[in-house]
Short mmCIF file of C-alpha atoms and ligand atoms in Angstrom, two decimals:
data_model
loop_
_atom_site.label_atom_id
_atom_site.label_comp_id
_atom_site.label_asym_id
_atom_site.label_seq_id
_atom_site.Cartn_x
_atom_site.Cartn_y
_atom_site.Cartn_z
CA MET A 1 0.14 0.16 -0.34
CA GLU A 2 1.27 3.28 -0.99
CA SER A 3 2.25 4.91 2.56
CA ASP A 4 -0.12 7.84 2.50
CA LEU A 5 -3.23 5.82 2.17
CA GLU A 6 -4.23 3.11 4.63
CA VAL A 7 -7.38 0.74 4.51
CA VAL A 8 -9.04 0.42 8.35
CA ARG A 9 -11.95 -1.27 9.46
CA ARG A 10 -14.30 -0.44 12.46
CA VAL A 11 -14.52 -2.63 15.24
CA ASN A 12 -18.23 -2.98 16.47
CA SER A 13 -19.49 -3.68 20.00
CA ARG A 14 -19.59 -7.44 19.53
CA GLY A 15 -15.80 -7.44 18.78
CA GLY A 16 -16.07 -8.04 15.01
CA CYS A 17 -15.78 -5.76 12.02
CA ALA A 18 -18.17 -3.06 11.18
CA PRO A 19 -19.25 -3.51 7.50
CA HIS A 20 -17.09 -2.64 4.70
CA LEU A 21 -14.10 -0.22 5.06
CA SER A 22 -12.96 3.06 6.07
CA ILE A 23 -9.82 4.75 3.82
CA ARG A 24 -7.55 7.11 6.03
CA PHE A 25 -5.29 9.32 3.44
CA ASP A 26 -3.86 12.63 4.30
CA SER A 27 -5.98 14.26 7.25
CA HIS A 28 -9.03 12.40 6.26
CA LEU A 29 -11.18 9.41 7.00
CA PHE A 30 -13.79 8.31 4.01
CA SER A 31 -16.19 5.24 5.18
CA ILE A 32 -17.70 3.30 2.41
CA ASP A 33 -20.77 1.25 2.37
CA THR A 34 -20.66 1.05 6.27
CA SER A 35 -22.90 1.33 9.02
CA ARG A 36 -22.99 4.69 10.87
CA SER A 37 -20.64 4.85 13.87
CA PRO A 38 -21.73 5.32 17.68
CA LYS A 39 -20.73 8.75 19.05
CA ALA A 40 -18.05 7.19 21.09
CA CYS A 41 -16.37 5.99 17.86
CA VAL A 42 -13.91 7.45 15.56
CA GLN A 43 -16.08 9.41 13.33
CA PRO A 44 -15.34 9.70 9.33
CA ASP A 45 -15.46 13.33 7.45
CA ALA A 46 -18.16 11.11 4.85
CA TYR A 47 -19.87 8.16 4.55
CA LEU A 48 -19.88 7.40 1.04
CA ILE A 49 -22.94 5.41 -0.17
CA THR A 50 -22.40 3.57 -3.30
CA HIS A 51 -26.52 2.59 -3.75
CA ALA A 52 -29.29 1.78 -2.12
CA HIS A 53 -29.10 -2.29 -1.60
CA SER A 54 -29.45 -3.28 2.05
CA ASP A 55 -25.85 -4.78 2.17
CA HIS A 56 -24.16 -1.41 1.68
CA TYR A 57 -25.85 -0.21 5.07
CA GLY A 58 -27.28 2.78 3.93
CA LYS A 59 -29.99 2.19 6.22
CA SER A 60 -27.69 3.60 8.99
CA ALA A 61 -25.49 5.67 7.34
CA MET A 62 -28.49 8.24 5.75
CA LEU A 63 -28.92 9.11 9.18
CA SER A 64 -25.85 10.78 9.38
CA PRO A 65 -25.29 14.72 8.01
CA LYS A 66 -22.07 13.18 6.71
CA ALA A 67 -23.76 10.70 4.41
CA ILE A 68 -23.26 11.25 0.66
CA ALA A 69 -25.43 9.43 -1.94
CA SER A 70 -26.53 10.40 -5.38
CA VAL A 71 -30.07 12.27 -5.40
CA GLU A 72 -31.78 8.71 -6.52
CA THR A 73 -30.02 6.39 -3.90
CA ALA A 74 -31.12 9.17 -1.18
CA ARG A 75 -34.76 9.01 -2.20
CA ALA A 76 -34.87 5.24 -2.51
CA LEU A 77 -33.57 4.94 0.94
CA GLU A 78 -36.15 7.17 2.18
CA ILE A 79 -38.93 4.96 0.33
CA ARG A 80 -37.28 1.77 1.25
CA TYR A 81 -36.89 2.60 4.85
CA ASP A 82 -39.40 5.23 5.65
CA ARG A 83 -36.87 7.70 7.33
CA GLU A 84 -35.35 11.01 6.30
CA TYR A 85 -32.08 11.22 4.36
CA LYS A 86 -30.10 13.35 6.75
CA GLY A 87 -26.83 13.57 4.45
CA ARG A 88 -25.97 15.49 1.05
CA THR A 89 -26.70 14.69 -2.57
CA PHE A 90 -25.32 14.97 -5.97
CA LYS A 91 -26.37 13.89 -9.33
CA VAL A 92 -24.24 11.28 -10.50
CA GLY A 93 -21.61 12.68 -12.61
CA GLU A 94 -21.15 15.99 -10.52
CA SER A 95 -18.75 16.51 -8.01
CA VAL A 96 -18.59 16.82 -4.20
CA MET A 97 -16.41 18.71 -1.78
CA VAL A 98 -15.24 17.23 1.64
CA ASP A 99 -13.34 19.68 3.06
CA ASP A 100 -10.61 20.64 0.42
CA VAL A 101 -11.09 16.77 -1.26
CA LYS A 102 -13.02 16.99 -4.52
CA ILE A 103 -15.08 13.34 -4.94
CA ASP A 104 -15.88 12.79 -8.26
CA THR A 105 -18.85 10.43 -9.08
CA HIS A 106 -19.40 8.18 -11.85
CA PRO A 107 -22.37 5.82 -13.21
CA THR A 108 -21.92 2.11 -12.88
CA GLY A 109 -25.48 1.01 -14.26
CA HIS A 110 -26.00 -1.36 -11.27
CA THR A 111 -29.47 0.37 -9.91
CA ILE A 112 -30.87 3.84 -10.59
CA GLY A 113 -28.57 6.35 -8.88
CA SER A 114 -25.65 3.76 -8.26
CA ALA A 115 -22.35 5.57 -8.22
CA ALA A 116 -18.50 4.94 -8.17
CA PHE A 117 -16.57 7.74 -6.18
CA SER A 118 -13.05 8.94 -7.10
CA TRP A 119 -10.46 11.58 -5.53
CA GLU A 120 -6.83 12.19 -5.24
CA THR A 121 -4.75 12.39 -2.58
CA GLN A 122 -2.41 15.20 -2.01
CA THR A 123 0.66 13.33 -3.32
CA GLY A 124 -1.56 12.85 -6.60
CA LEU A 125 -2.45 9.22 -5.89
CA SER A 126 -5.97 8.29 -7.47
CA VAL A 127 -8.82 6.19 -5.71
CA LEU A 128 -11.50 4.47 -7.23
CA VAL A 129 -14.56 2.88 -5.13
CA THR A 130 -16.80 1.10 -7.75
CA GLY A 131 -19.68 -0.07 -5.63
CA ASP A 132 -21.52 -2.86 -7.61
CA VAL A 133 -21.16 -2.49 -11.31
CA LYS A 134 -23.10 -3.51 -14.33
CA ASP A 135 -21.46 -0.92 -16.91
CA PHE A 136 -17.70 0.08 -16.29
CA HIS A 137 -17.47 2.33 -19.43
CA TYR A 138 -17.68 5.25 -17.19
CA LEU A 139 -15.27 4.62 -14.72
CA PRO A 140 -11.90 6.27 -14.73
CA HIS A 141 -8.51 5.05 -14.66
CA CYS A 142 -6.92 5.10 -11.10
CA ASP A 143 -3.98 3.98 -9.02
CA PHE A 144 -5.62 2.02 -5.80
CA LEU A 145 -9.02 0.63 -6.93
CA VAL A 146 -11.47 -0.83 -4.63
CA THR A 147 -14.01 -3.33 -6.10
CA GLU A 148 -16.75 -5.72 -5.91
CA ALA A 149 -16.63 -9.56 -6.86
CA ASN A 150 -20.35 -10.38 -6.74
CA TYR A 151 -19.47 -13.09 -9.31
CA GLY A 152 -15.70 -12.76 -8.98
CA ASP A 153 -15.29 -16.82 -8.49
CA PRO A 154 -13.32 -17.85 -11.73
CA TYR A 155 -14.00 -21.69 -10.88
CA ASP A 156 -17.96 -21.24 -10.48
CA PRO A 157 -19.48 -21.72 -14.01
CA SER A 158 -22.62 -19.49 -12.71
CA CYS A 159 -20.28 -16.55 -12.57
CA ILE A 160 -20.25 -16.77 -16.39
CA PHE A 161 -23.35 -15.50 -17.92
CA GLU A 162 -25.39 -13.20 -20.38
CA ASP A 163 -28.25 -11.36 -19.76
CA ASP A 164 -31.12 -13.45 -21.67
CA LEU A 165 -32.88 -10.31 -23.56
CA ALA A 166 -34.34 -12.79 -26.34
CA GLY A 167 -35.95 -14.98 -23.58
CA PHE A 168 -37.06 -11.99 -21.79
CA SER A 169 -38.72 -10.28 -24.92
CA GLU A 170 -40.36 -13.57 -26.11
CA ALA A 171 -41.86 -14.20 -22.37
CA LEU A 172 -43.05 -10.18 -22.97
CA GLU A 173 -44.67 -10.87 -26.27
CA SER A 174 -46.56 -13.80 -24.47
CA GLY A 175 -47.82 -11.50 -21.95
CA ALA A 176 -45.81 -12.91 -19.05
CA SER A 177 -45.79 -11.23 -15.76
CA PHE A 178 -42.08 -11.03 -14.21
CA GLY A 179 -40.76 -11.46 -10.43
CA ALA A 180 -38.19 -9.05 -9.79
CA TYR A 181 -36.53 -7.50 -6.45
CA ALA A 182 -38.20 -4.32 -5.77
CA PHE A 183 -35.27 -2.00 -5.71
CA GLY A 184 -33.03 -2.46 -8.99
CA LYS A 185 -34.12 -5.29 -10.62
CA ALA A 186 -37.82 -4.19 -11.23
CA GLN A 187 -36.54 -0.75 -12.70
CA ARG A 188 -34.14 -2.66 -14.92
CA ALA A 189 -37.28 -4.68 -15.97
CA VAL A 190 -39.77 -1.74 -16.76
CA ALA A 191 -36.82 0.10 -18.54
CA LEU A 192 -36.29 -2.87 -20.81
CA MET A 193 -40.13 -3.63 -21.24
CA ARG A 194 -40.49 0.05 -22.62
CA ALA A 195 -36.82 -0.21 -24.61
CA MET A 196 -38.60 -3.33 -26.38
CA GLY A 197 -41.53 -1.20 -27.58
CA TYR A 198 -44.24 -1.91 -24.53
CA LYS A 199 -46.63 0.79 -24.14
CA ASP A 200 -49.49 -0.90 -21.94
CA GLU A 201 -49.63 -0.52 -18.22
CA ILE A 202 -47.56 -2.41 -16.05
CA GLY A 203 -48.94 -3.83 -12.79
CA MET A 204 -46.72 -3.66 -9.97
CA ASP A 205 -47.10 -4.51 -6.23
CA ALA A 206 -46.86 -1.10 -3.42
CA GLN A 207 -43.06 -1.33 -3.11
CA SER A 208 -42.05 -1.70 -6.29
CA LEU A 209 -44.60 0.93 -7.66
CA ALA A 210 -43.58 3.42 -5.16
CA LEU A 211 -40.07 2.95 -6.19
CA THR A 212 -40.65 3.07 -9.79
CA GLN A 213 -42.76 5.86 -10.24
CA GLU A 214 -40.45 7.84 -7.82
CA LEU A 215 -37.27 7.07 -9.73
CA MET A 216 -38.47 7.05 -13.48
CA LYS A 217 -40.74 9.62 -13.06
CA ASP A 218 -40.16 10.50 -17.05
CA THR A 219 -39.30 6.94 -18.53
CA ALA A 220 -41.32 4.16 -16.52
CA GLY A 221 -44.68 4.91 -18.91
CA PRO A 222 -48.11 4.13 -17.41
CA LEU A 223 -47.93 1.71 -14.32
CA THR A 224 -50.66 0.61 -12.01
CA GLU A 225 -51.39 -1.79 -9.33
CA VAL A 226 -50.97 -5.48 -9.39
CA ASN A 227 -53.23 -7.34 -12.06
CA GLY A 228 -54.27 -3.77 -13.54
CA GLY A 229 -52.01 -3.97 -16.55
CA VAL A 230 -51.49 -6.84 -19.15
CA SER A 231 -48.09 -7.72 -17.41
CA ASN A 232 -46.97 -7.63 -14.18
CA VAL A 233 -43.45 -6.77 -12.35
CA VAL A 234 -43.89 -7.45 -8.56
CA THR A 235 -41.28 -8.85 -5.95
CA PRO A 236 -40.75 -12.70 -6.60
CA TRP A 237 -42.71 -13.50 -3.37
CA ASN A 238 -45.78 -11.85 -4.61
CA LEU A 239 -45.77 -13.93 -7.92
CA PRO A 240 -48.54 -16.10 -6.51
CA LEU A 241 -50.80 -13.09 -6.66
CA VAL A 242 -50.27 -12.44 -10.18
CA ARG A 243 -53.13 -14.14 -12.44
CA GLY A 244 -52.46 -16.35 -15.01
CA ARG A 245 -49.65 -19.06 -15.35
CA ASN A 246 -47.31 -16.98 -17.55
CA LYS A 247 -44.50 -16.03 -14.90
CA PHE A 248 -40.66 -15.74 -14.85
CA PHE A 249 -38.27 -14.68 -11.76
CA LEU A 250 -35.70 -12.70 -13.30
CA THR A 251 -32.77 -13.90 -11.69
CA GLY A 252 -29.54 -15.72 -12.20
CA ARG A 253 -30.50 -18.17 -9.30
CA ARG A 254 -31.46 -21.71 -10.30
CA ASP A 255 -33.05 -22.52 -7.17
CA THR A 256 -36.88 -20.88 -7.65
CA SER A 257 -40.22 -22.28 -7.92
CA TYR A 258 -40.57 -20.24 -11.06
CA PRO A 259 -38.83 -20.70 -14.43
CA THR A 260 -36.07 -17.91 -14.64
CA ILE A 261 -34.87 -15.81 -17.06
CA GLN A 262 -30.89 -14.50 -16.78
CA LEU A 263 -31.17 -10.97 -15.94
CA SER A 264 -28.70 -9.58 -13.80
CA ASP A 265 -27.55 -6.41 -12.41
CA HIS A 266 -23.93 -7.53 -12.15
CA LEU A 267 -20.81 -7.88 -14.32
CA ASP A 268 -20.12 -11.40 -14.58
CA PHE A 269 -16.51 -12.73 -14.18
CA ARG A 270 -15.34 -12.02 -17.22
CA GLY A 271 -16.98 -8.43 -17.22
CA LEU A 272 -15.19 -7.59 -13.70
CA MET A 273 -11.70 -8.85 -15.65
CA LYS A 274 -12.46 -6.17 -18.53
CA MET A 275 -13.35 -3.61 -16.33
CA ILE A 276 -10.13 -4.16 -13.95
CA GLU A 277 -7.98 -4.02 -17.14
CA HIS A 278 -10.22 -0.78 -18.42
CA ILE A 279 -9.30 1.03 -14.98
CA SER A 280 -5.95 -0.48 -14.86
CA PRO A 281 -4.90 0.26 -11.23
CA GLN A 282 -1.70 -0.43 -9.79
CA GLU A 283 -3.28 -1.89 -6.61
CA ILE A 284 -6.64 -3.52 -6.03
CA LEU A 285 -8.83 -4.08 -2.80
CA VAL A 286 -11.82 -6.28 -3.29
CA TYR A 287 -13.98 -5.27 -0.66
CA HIS A 288 -17.72 -6.98 -1.28
CA PRO A 289 -19.41 -9.19 -1.10
CA GLU A 290 -18.67 -10.65 2.48
CA GLY A 291 -17.74 -14.32 2.04
CA GLU A 292 -15.03 -15.88 -0.14
CA ARG A 293 -15.94 -14.56 -3.63
CA ALA A 294 -14.07 -11.62 -2.68
CA SER A 295 -10.91 -13.53 -1.99
CA LEU A 296 -11.30 -15.92 -4.93
CA LEU A 297 -11.00 -13.06 -6.92
CA ALA A 298 -8.14 -11.57 -5.26
CA HIS A 299 -6.00 -14.48 -5.33
CA HIS A 300 -6.90 -15.08 -9.53
CA LEU A 301 -5.67 -11.37 -9.65
CA GLN A 302 -2.57 -12.12 -7.96
CA GLU A 303 -1.88 -15.14 -9.93
CA CYS A 304 -2.60 -12.57 -13.11
CA GLY A 305 0.61 -10.50 -11.46
CA MET A 306 -1.59 -7.76 -10.07
CA GLU A 307 -1.03 -6.29 -6.63
CA THR A 308 -4.45 -7.37 -5.04
CA THR A 309 -5.96 -8.02 -1.46
CA SER A 310 -9.54 -8.63 -0.15
CA LEU A 311 -11.15 -7.24 2.92
CA ASP A 312 -10.73 -10.08 4.92
CA LEU A 313 -6.97 -9.67 5.20
CA VAL A 314 -7.39 -5.91 6.66
CA GLU A 315 -5.72 -5.85 9.54
CA LYS A 316 -5.81 -2.10 10.56
CA PHE A 317 -8.79 -1.30 12.97
CA VAL A 318 -10.47 1.77 14.82
CA ARG A 319 -12.52 2.02 17.22
ZN1 ZN B 1 -26.18 -3.98 -5.02
#
């Protein structure tokens, strides 16, 4: 690790690690996709929230005035958790100042409002934190990359996939309804349906409807309550409520009781490798998800000759 930058993790009240990490550089401490530090603990200068999925811990970080999230991420957090977002917002692509540090933000195509963050230390070392990524083409070069590995296991065949857009289009034409998680996948499904020329009302359950109406104001087209339209997009556990038999679960999972159509919010393993080549960092930290995928990708990258570590090996802690 470059000497002017260090990765640390907070120790929580049970003696384990708080989620994800903090980066200490110059006189600053940025916490990333982590829960809010209790008052007695070291406080960061900023909580960077990459997107509103629950495993990135915006639910607690959103309550800090030091939270930084995109306008859409902040709004999605408010709808999902019925709490007021207390931090600062940006439009993805804009920059945000934290004291004298300019943080640039970049779209990642993972959810509406998902953003990567980049900044430079005083000695000119560039840092990029990706969050979860579907489209890496807007991400800049950096020296130190902090990235995900949701499908980072090089030995797992399920980490190699392509979205089945032909299957989705065929199902749509046959009047199918779709099971999709309310934040992220549901909006991707609606966007795809409109891109494929579907103009009728789309039926949605309450949470999916609230999120999609709010986050896709100008682009969602006509939406209505479940079974009010020809096709429905509902959370998977609400699929039994949808009339008719023509139903699909939009997922890469294979353990479902409904037939599935492969539609992912993530890069597959090959995509992650292409992303890393595109960013061409000097050093990599794989930070997400918890579990062995991060260390498996880190190990693979080491074998490819890249200086890489994973979050489970970080040994510096703060309280
Ligand atoms: Zn996510």
